[in-house]
């Protein structure tokens, strides 16, 4: 993935006119931690992903594009606490249960 290209999550955050500080507060993490996650230098936890889904009212396609397609080149998503452990079915279920 092109490092110069903004991450999808960053584009959505900007679309909703949220700052990194605002999103980091919703997630309960530091701005620096959020910035690293937005830049794909660290991974989002399942809980953070669920909060992001709710915050930005993401649909199934957006979740897939942001947390699967946009992160396929990342090695950070192999830990079971992170998105690699979430199946598409689990994400669909969580979105339907909103």
PDB file of C-alpha atoms in Angstrom, residues 22-29 34 37 44 47-52 55:
ATOM      1  CA  UNK A  22     -11.730  13.823  19.609  1.00  0.00           C
ATOM      2  CA  UNK A  23     -11.545  10.286  18.237  1.00  0.00           C
ATOM      3  CA  UNK A  24      -8.813   9.310  20.693  1.00  0.00           C
ATOM      4  CA  UNK A  25     -11.053  10.447  23.575  1.00  0.00           C
ATOM      5  CA  UNK A  26     -13.952   8.335  22.267  1.00  0.00           C
ATOM      6  CA  UNK A  27     -11.618   5.343  22.071  1.00  0.00           C
ATOM      7  CA  UNK A  28     -10.061   6.049  25.468  1.00  0.00           C
ATOM      8  CA  UNK A  29      -6.516   6.180  24.105  1.00  0.00           C
ATOM      9  CA  UNK A  34      -4.563   6.965  17.797  1.00  0.00           C
ATOM     10  CA  UNK A  37      -3.163   3.454  14.489  1.00  0.00           C
ATOM     11  CA  UNK A  44      -6.958  -1.144  16.564  1.00  0.00           C
ATOM     12  CA  UNK A  47     -13.287  -2.832  21.176  1.00  0.00           C
ATOM     13  CA  UNK A  48     -11.837   0.207  19.380  1.00  0.00           C
ATOM     14  CA  UNK A  49     -13.154  -1.066  16.065  1.00  0.00           C
ATOM     15  CA  UNK A  50     -16.641  -1.456  17.523  1.00  0.00           C
ATOM     16  CA  UNK A  51     -16.494   2.108  18.882  1.00  0.00           C
ATOM     17  CA  UNK A  52     -15.353   3.413  15.489  1.00  0.00           C
ATOM     18  CA  UNK A  55     -19.005   6.701  16.018  1.00  0.00           C
TER      19      UNK A  55
END
